[in-house]
């Protein structure tokens, strides 16, 4: 009986993972088809973020660059996030600041992350506070982490 339950559980877990992967593949296919049909920037950004999640960085970069050519704020923010992952911090800062000019709260959060990674904690706090003020809730968690870090260092 226990073996049957274990097998059913294992099949359920594997099936769920396979379904998630298939769904992601289908989304990529749909997005690619729509892009070739009408160059929709919104779709392009979504595809870029999927590629980012899949660690297909060259593909993500192409999507975000095309969105940037359309002056899309999320394209700038996406490139900034990508360049943080690739540890190209100067490029990340450049694109995130361009997104920030368009009042992008994700860029505020990502600039906070960039400066945190670089050990520039005061700047990090400044951008996380800005993001929280503009409604980005995850930035509040990072602010707490920074406060805890500064309390432990004093």
JSON list of C-alpha atoms in Angstrom, two decimals:
[
{"chain": "A", "resi": 1, "resn": "UNK", "atom": "CA", "xyz": [0.00, 0.00, 0.00]},
{"chain": "A", "resi": 2, "resn": "UNK", "atom": "CA", "xyz": [2.78, 2.44, 0.92]},
{"chain": "A", "resi": 3, "resn": "UNK", "atom": "CA", "xyz": [4.57, 1.64, -2.33]},
{"chain": "A", "resi": 4, "resn": "UNK", "atom": "CA", "xyz": [1.41, 2.42, -4.33]},
{"chain": "A", "resi": 5, "resn": "UNK", "atom": "CA", "xyz": [1.03, 5.76, -2.52]},
{"chain": "A", "resi": 6, "resn": "UNK", "atom": "CA", "xyz": [4.70, 6.57, -3.14]},
{"chain": "A", "resi": 7, "resn": "UNK", "atom": "CA", "xyz": [4.35, 5.73, -6.84]},
{"chain": "A", "resi": 8, "resn": "UNK", "atom": "CA", "xyz": [1.20, 7.85, -7.19]},
{"chain": "A", "resi": 9, "resn": "UNK", "atom": "CA", "xyz": [2.89, 10.75, -5.39]},
{"chain": "A", "resi": 10, "resn": "UNK", "atom": "CA", "xyz": [6.01, 10.43, -7.59]},
{"chain": "A", "resi": 11, "resn": "UNK", "atom": "CA", "xyz": [3.93, 10.35, -10.78]},
{"chain": "A", "resi": 12, "resn": "UNK", "atom": "CA", "xyz": [1.92, 13.37, -9.61]},
{"chain": "A", "resi": 13, "resn": "UNK", "atom": "CA", "xyz": [5.06, 15.40, -8.88]},
{"chain": "A", "resi": 14, "resn": "UNK", "atom": "CA", "xyz": [6.71, 14.45, -12.17]},
{"chain": "A", "resi": 15, "resn": "UNK", "atom": "CA", "xyz": [3.50, 15.14, -14.11]},
{"chain": "A", "resi": 16, "resn": "UNK", "atom": "CA", "xyz": [3.17, 18.61, -12.56]},
{"chain": "A", "resi": 17, "resn": "UNK", "atom": "CA", "xyz": [6.76, 19.48, -13.47]},
{"chain": "A", "resi": 18, "resn": "UNK", "atom": "CA", "xyz": [6.30, 18.22, -17.02]},
{"chain": "A", "resi": 19, "resn": "UNK", "atom": "CA", "xyz": [3.07, 20.19, -17.42]},
{"chain": "A", "resi": 20, "resn": "UNK", "atom": "CA", "xyz": [4.79, 23.39, -16.21]},
{"chain": "A", "resi": 21, "resn": "UNK", "atom": "CA", "xyz": [7.63, 22.87, -18.71]},
{"chain": "A", "resi": 22, "resn": "UNK", "atom": "CA", "xyz": [5.23, 22.13, -21.58]},
{"chain": "A", "resi": 23, "resn": "UNK", "atom": "CA", "xyz": [3.18, 25.22, -20.71]},
{"chain": "A", "resi": 24, "resn": "UNK", "atom": "CA", "xyz": [6.33, 27.35, -20.79]},
{"chain": "A", "resi": 25, "resn": "UNK", "atom": "CA", "xyz": [7.35, 25.88, -24.16]},
{"chain": "A", "resi": 26, "resn": "UNK", "atom": "CA", "xyz": [3.88, 26.54, -25.58]},
{"chain": "A", "resi": 27, "resn": "UNK", "atom": "CA", "xyz": [4.00, 30.14, -24.33]},
{"chain": "A", "resi": 28, "resn": "UNK", "atom": "CA", "xyz": [7.38, 30.66, -26.00]},
{"chain": "A", "resi": 29, "resn": "UNK", "atom": "CA", "xyz": [6.00, 29.24, -29.26]},
{"chain": "A", "resi": 30, "resn": "UNK", "atom": "CA", "xyz": [2.91, 31.44, -29.13]},
{"chain": "A", "resi": 31, "resn": "UNK", "atom": "CA", "xyz": [4.97, 34.54, -28.34]},
{"chain": "A", "resi": 32, "resn": "UNK", "atom": "CA", "xyz": [7.41, 33.83, -31.17]},
{"chain": "A", "resi": 33, "resn": "UNK", "atom": "CA", "xyz": [4.55, 33.40, -33.65]},
{"chain": "A", "resi": 34, "resn": "UNK", "atom": "CA", "xyz": [2.88, 36.65, -32.53]},
{"chain": "A", "resi": 35, "resn": "UNK", "atom": "CA", "xyz": [6.15, 38.54, -32.70]},
{"chain": "A", "resi": 36, "resn": "UNK", "atom": "CA", "xyz": [6.79, 37.51, -36.28]},
{"chain": "A", "resi": 37, "resn": "UNK", "atom": "CA", "xyz": [3.22, 38.51, -37.14]},
{"chain": "A", "resi": 38, "resn": "UNK", "atom": "CA", "xyz": [3.12, 42.00, -35.65]},
{"chain": "A", "resi": 39, "resn": "UNK", "atom": "CA", "xyz": [6.26, 42.82, -33.60]},
{"chain": "A", "resi": 40, "resn": "UNK", "atom": "CA", "xyz": [4.20, 43.41, -30.44]},
{"chain": "A", "resi": 41, "resn": "UNK", "atom": "CA", "xyz": [6.50, 44.95, -27.82]},
{"chain": "A", "resi": 42, "resn": "UNK", "atom": "CA", "xyz": [4.45, 43.63, -24.89]},
{"chain": "A", "resi": 43, "resn": "UNK", "atom": "CA", "xyz": [4.80, 40.07, -26.14]},
{"chain": "A", "resi": 44, "resn": "UNK", "atom": "CA", "xyz": [8.48, 40.62, -26.82]},
{"chain": "A", "resi": 45, "resn": "UNK", "atom": "CA", "xyz": [9.10, 41.76, -23.23]},
{"chain": "A", "resi": 46, "resn": "UNK", "atom": "CA", "xyz": [7.23, 38.76, -21.84]},
{"chain": "A", "resi": 47, "resn": "UNK", "atom": "CA", "xyz": [9.29, 36.45, -23.99]},
{"chain": "A", "resi": 48, "resn": "UNK", "atom": "CA", "xyz": [12.44, 38.22, -22.80]},
{"chain": "A", "resi": 49, "resn": "UNK", "atom": "CA", "xyz": [11.49, 37.60, -19.17]},
{"chain": "A", "resi": 50, "resn": "UNK", "atom": "CA", "xyz": [10.73, 33.94, -19.91]},
{"chain": "A", "resi": 51, "resn": "UNK", "atom": "CA", "xyz": [14.16, 33.58, -21.53]},
{"chain": "A", "resi": 52, "resn": "UNK", "atom": "CA", "xyz": [15.70, 35.31, -18.52]},
{"chain": "A", "resi": 53, "resn": "UNK", "atom": "CA", "xyz": [14.03, 32.79, -16.22]},
{"chain": "A", "resi": 54, "resn": "UNK", "atom": "CA", "xyz": [15.26, 29.94, -18.44]},
{"chain": "A", "resi": 55, "resn": "UNK", "atom": "CA", "xyz": [18.80, 31.39, -18.36]},
{"chain": "A", "resi": 56, "resn": "UNK", "atom": "CA", "xyz": [18.77, 31.85, -22.14]},
{"chain": "A", "resi": 57, "resn": "UNK", "atom": "CA", "xyz": [20.53, 35.17, -21.83]},
{"chain": "A", "resi": 58, "resn": "UNK", "atom": "CA", "xyz": [21.35, 35.87, -25.49]},
{"chain": "A", "resi": 59, "resn": "UNK", "atom": "CA", "xyz": [17.71, 35.34, -26.47]},
{"chain": "A", "resi": 60, "resn": "UNK", "atom": "CA", "xyz": [16.53, 37.53, -23.59]},
{"chain": "A", "resi": 61, "resn": "UNK", "atom": "CA", "xyz": [18.96, 40.25, -24.60]},
{"chain": "A", "resi": 62, "resn": "UNK", "atom": "CA", "xyz": [17.65, 40.27, -28.18]},
{"chain": "A", "resi": 63, "resn": "UNK", "atom": "CA", "xyz": [14.05, 40.60, -26.98]},
{"chain": "A", "resi": 64, "resn": "UNK", "atom": "CA", "xyz": [14.84, 43.42, -24.57]},
{"chain": "A", "resi": 65, "resn": "UNK", "atom": "CA", "xyz": [17.02, 45.25, -27.12]},
{"chain": "A", "resi": 66, "resn": "UNK", "atom": "CA", "xyz": [14.15, 45.21, -29.60]},
{"chain": "A", "resi": 67, "resn": "UNK", "atom": "CA", "xyz": [11.81, 46.59, -26.92]},
{"chain": "A", "resi": 68, "resn": "UNK", "atom": "CA", "xyz": [14.37, 49.31, -26.12]},
{"chain": "A", "resi": 69, "resn": "UNK", "atom": "CA", "xyz": [14.37, 50.33, -29.80]},
{"chain": "A", "resi": 70, "resn": "UNK", "atom": "CA", "xyz": [10.65, 51.00, -29.28]},
{"chain": "A", "resi": 71, "resn": "UNK", "atom": "CA", "xyz": [11.59, 53.10, -26.20]},
{"chain": "A", "resi": 72, "resn": "UNK", "atom": "CA", "xyz": [9.78, 50.65, -23.91]},
{"chain": "A", "resi": 73, "resn": "UNK", "atom": "CA", "xyz": [10.46, 51.13, -20.19]},
{"chain": "A", "resi": 74, "resn": "UNK", "atom": "CA", "xyz": [10.30, 47.40, -19.38]},
{"chain": "A", "resi": 75, "resn": "UNK", "atom": "CA", "xyz": [12.83, 46.75, -22.14]},
{"chain": "A", "resi": 76, "resn": "UNK", "atom": "CA", "xyz": [15.29, 49.04, -20.36]},
{"chain": "A", "resi": 77, "resn": "UNK", "atom": "CA", "xyz": [14.49, 47.43, -17.02]},
{"chain": "A", "resi": 78, "resn": "UNK", "atom": "CA", "xyz": [14.82, 43.92, -18.47]},
{"chain": "A", "resi": 79, "resn": "UNK", "atom": "CA", "xyz": [18.24, 44.70, -19.92]},
{"chain": "A", "resi": 80, "resn": "UNK", "atom": "CA", "xyz": [19.28, 46.14, -16.58]},
{"chain": "A", "resi": 81, "resn": "UNK", "atom": "CA", "xyz": [18.22, 42.95, -14.77]},
{"chain": "A", "resi": 82, "resn": "UNK", "atom": "CA", "xyz": [19.97, 40.81, -17.38]},
{"chain": "A", "resi": 83, "resn": "UNK", "atom": "CA", "xyz": [23.21, 42.74, -17.02]},
{"chain": "A", "resi": 84, "resn": "UNK", "atom": "CA", "xyz": [23.09, 42.39, -13.23]},
{"chain": "A", "resi": 85, "resn": "UNK", "atom": "CA", "xyz": [22.88, 38.61, -13.71]},
{"chain": "A", "resi": 86, "resn": "UNK", "atom": "CA", "xyz": [25.77, 38.73, -16.19]},
{"chain": "A", "resi": 87, "resn": "UNK", "atom": "CA", "xyz": [27.75, 40.92, -13.74]},
{"chain": "A", "resi": 88, "resn": "UNK", "atom": "CA", "xyz": [28.03, 43.71, -16.29]},
{"chain": "A", "resi": 89, "resn": "UNK", "atom": "CA", "xyz": [27.27, 46.29, -13.65]},
{"chain": "A", "resi": 90, "resn": "UNK", "atom": "CA", "xyz": [28.04, 49.45, -15.66]},
{"chain": "A", "resi": 91, "resn": "UNK", "atom": "CA", "xyz": [25.62, 48.39, -18.39]},
{"chain": "A", "resi": 92, "resn": "UNK", "atom": "CA", "xyz": [23.04, 47.38, -15.78]},
{"chain": "A", "resi": 93, "resn": "UNK", "atom": "CA", "xyz": [23.22, 50.79, -14.14]},
{"chain": "A", "resi": 94, "resn": "UNK", "atom": "CA", "xyz": [22.95, 52.58, -17.50]},
{"chain": "A", "resi": 95, "resn": "UNK", "atom": "CA", "xyz": [19.77, 50.75, -18.55]},
{"chain": "A", "resi": 96, "resn": "UNK", "atom": "CA", "xyz": [18.18, 50.84, -15.12]},
{"chain": "A", "resi": 97, "resn": "UNK", "atom": "CA", "xyz": [18.70, 54.60, -14.88]},
{"chain": "A", "resi": 98, "resn": "UNK", "atom": "CA", "xyz": [17.03, 54.99, -18.29]},
{"chain": "A", "resi": 99, "resn": "UNK", "atom": "CA", "xyz": [14.06, 53.00, -16.96]},
{"chain": "A", "resi": 100, "resn": "UNK", "atom": "CA", "xyz": [14.14, 55.11, -13.80]},
{"chain": "A", "resi": 101, "resn": "UNK", "atom": "CA", "xyz": [13.75, 58.26, -15.92]},
{"chain": "A", "resi": 102, "resn": "UNK", "atom": "CA", "xyz": [10.39, 56.76, -16.95]},
{"chain": "A", "resi": 103, "resn": "UNK", "atom": "CA", "xyz": [9.46, 56.19, -13.27]},
{"chain": "A", "resi": 104, "resn": "UNK", "atom": "CA", "xyz": [9.79, 52.39, -13.40]},
{"chain": "A", "resi": 105, "resn": "UNK", "atom": "CA", "xyz": [9.44, 50.95, -9.88]},
{"chain": "A", "resi": 106, "resn": "UNK", "atom": "CA", "xyz": [11.13, 47.69, -10.92]},
{"chain": "A", "resi": 107, "resn": "UNK", "atom": "CA", "xyz": [14.16, 49.74, -11.97]},
{"chain": "A", "resi": 108, "resn": "UNK", "atom": "CA", "xyz": [14.18, 51.38, -8.53]},
{"chain": "A", "resi": 109, "resn": "UNK", "atom": "CA", "xyz": [14.21, 47.95, -6.92]},
{"chain": "A", "resi": 110, "resn": "UNK", "atom": "CA", "xyz": [16.85, 46.61, -9.31]},
{"chain": "A", "resi": 111, "resn": "UNK", "atom": "CA", "xyz": [19.10, 49.62, -8.72]},
{"chain": "A", "resi": 112, "resn": "UNK", "atom": "CA", "xyz": [18.78, 48.87, -5.01]},
{"chain": "A", "resi": 113, "resn": "UNK", "atom": "CA", "xyz": [19.84, 45.28, -5.74]},
{"chain": "A", "resi": 114, "resn": "UNK", "atom": "CA", "xyz": [22.71, 46.40, -7.96]},
{"chain": "A", "resi": 115, "resn": "UNK", "atom": "CA", "xyz": [24.11, 48.71, -5.32]},
{"chain": "A", "resi": 116, "resn": "UNK", "atom": "CA", "xyz": [23.61, 46.05, -2.64]},
{"chain": "A", "resi": 117, "resn": "UNK", "atom": "CA", "xyz": [25.63, 43.56, -4.70]},
{"chain": "A", "resi": 118, "resn": "UNK", "atom": "CA", "xyz": [28.35, 46.16, -5.14]},
{"chain": "A", "resi": 119, "resn": "UNK", "atom": "CA", "xyz": [28.45, 46.86, -1.39]},
{"chain": "A", "resi": 120, "resn": "UNK", "atom": "CA", "xyz": [27.12, 50.41, -1.84]},
{"chain": "A", "resi": 121, "resn": "UNK", "atom": "CA", "xyz": [24.60, 50.04, 0.97]},
{"chain": "A", "resi": 122, "resn": "UNK", "atom": "CA", "xyz": [23.64, 53.70, 1.36]},
{"chain": "A", "resi": 123, "resn": "UNK", "atom": "CA", "xyz": [22.75, 53.96, -2.32]},
{"chain": "A", "resi": 124, "resn": "UNK", "atom": "CA", "xyz": [20.99, 50.63, -2.09]},
{"chain": "A", "resi": 125, "resn": "UNK", "atom": "CA", "xyz": [18.80, 51.87, 0.77]},
{"chain": "A", "resi": 126, "resn": "UNK", "atom": "CA", "xyz": [18.02, 55.06, -1.17]},
{"chain": "A", "resi": 127, "resn": "UNK", "atom": "CA", "xyz": [16.66, 53.14, -4.17]},
{"chain": "A", "resi": 128, "resn": "UNK", "atom": "CA", "xyz": [14.84, 50.52, -2.11]},
{"chain": "A", "resi": 129, "resn": "UNK", "atom": "CA", "xyz": [13.10, 53.33, -0.18]},
{"chain": "A", "resi": 130, "resn": "UNK", "atom": "CA", "xyz": [12.16, 54.98, -3.46]},
{"chain": "A", "resi": 131, "resn": "UNK", "atom": "CA", "xyz": [10.72, 51.69, -4.73]},
{"chain": "A", "resi": 132, "resn": "UNK", "atom": "CA", "xyz": [8.71, 51.13, -1.52]},
{"chain": "A", "resi": 133, "resn": "UNK", "atom": "CA", "xyz": [7.37, 54.68, -1.70]},
{"chain": "A", "resi": 134, "resn": "UNK", "atom": "CA", "xyz": [6.17, 53.89, -5.23]},
{"chain": "A", "resi": 135, "resn": "UNK", "atom": "CA", "xyz": [4.45, 50.64, -4.24]},
{"chain": "A", "resi": 136, "resn": "UNK", "atom": "CA", "xyz": [7.09, 47.94, -4.77]},
{"chain": "A", "resi": 137, "resn": "UNK", "atom": "CA", "xyz": [6.51, 45.66, -1.76]},
{"chain": "A", "resi": 138, "resn": "UNK", "atom": "CA", "xyz": [9.49, 43.31, -2.21]},
{"chain": "A", "resi": 139, "resn": "UNK", "atom": "CA", "xyz": [11.81, 46.27, -1.76]},
{"chain": "A", "resi": 140, "resn": "UNK", "atom": "CA", "xyz": [10.58, 46.58, 1.83]},
{"chain": "A", "resi": 141, "resn": "UNK", "atom": "CA", "xyz": [11.94, 43.12, 2.59]},
{"chain": "A", "resi": 142, "resn": "UNK", "atom": "CA", "xyz": [15.34, 44.13, 1.29]},
{"chain": "A", "resi": 143, "resn": "UNK", "atom": "CA", "xyz": [15.25, 47.31, 3.38]},
{"chain": "A", "resi": 144, "resn": "UNK", "atom": "CA", "xyz": [14.71, 45.17, 6.48]},
{"chain": "A", "resi": 145, "resn": "UNK", "atom": "CA", "xyz": [17.63, 42.96, 5.45]},
{"chain": "A", "resi": 146, "resn": "UNK", "atom": "CA", "xyz": [19.85, 46.03, 5.04]},
{"chain": "A", "resi": 147, "resn": "UNK", "atom": "CA", "xyz": [18.76, 47.42, 8.42]},
{"chain": "A", "resi": 148, "resn": "UNK", "atom": "CA", "xyz": [19.56, 44.10, 10.07]},
{"chain": "A", "resi": 149, "resn": "UNK", "atom": "CA", "xyz": [22.93, 44.05, 8.31]},
{"chain": "A", "resi": 150, "resn": "UNK", "atom": "CA", "xyz": [23.78, 47.57, 9.47]},
{"chain": "A", "resi": 151, "resn": "UNK", "atom": "CA", "xyz": [22.71, 46.76, 13.07]},
{"chain": "A", "resi": 152, "resn": "UNK", "atom": "CA", "xyz": [24.91, 43.66, 13.08]},
{"chain": "A", "resi": 153, "resn": "UNK", "atom": "CA", "xyz": [27.90, 45.66, 11.78]},
{"chain": "A", "resi": 154, "resn": "UNK", "atom": "CA", "xyz": [27.71, 48.31, 14.51]}
]
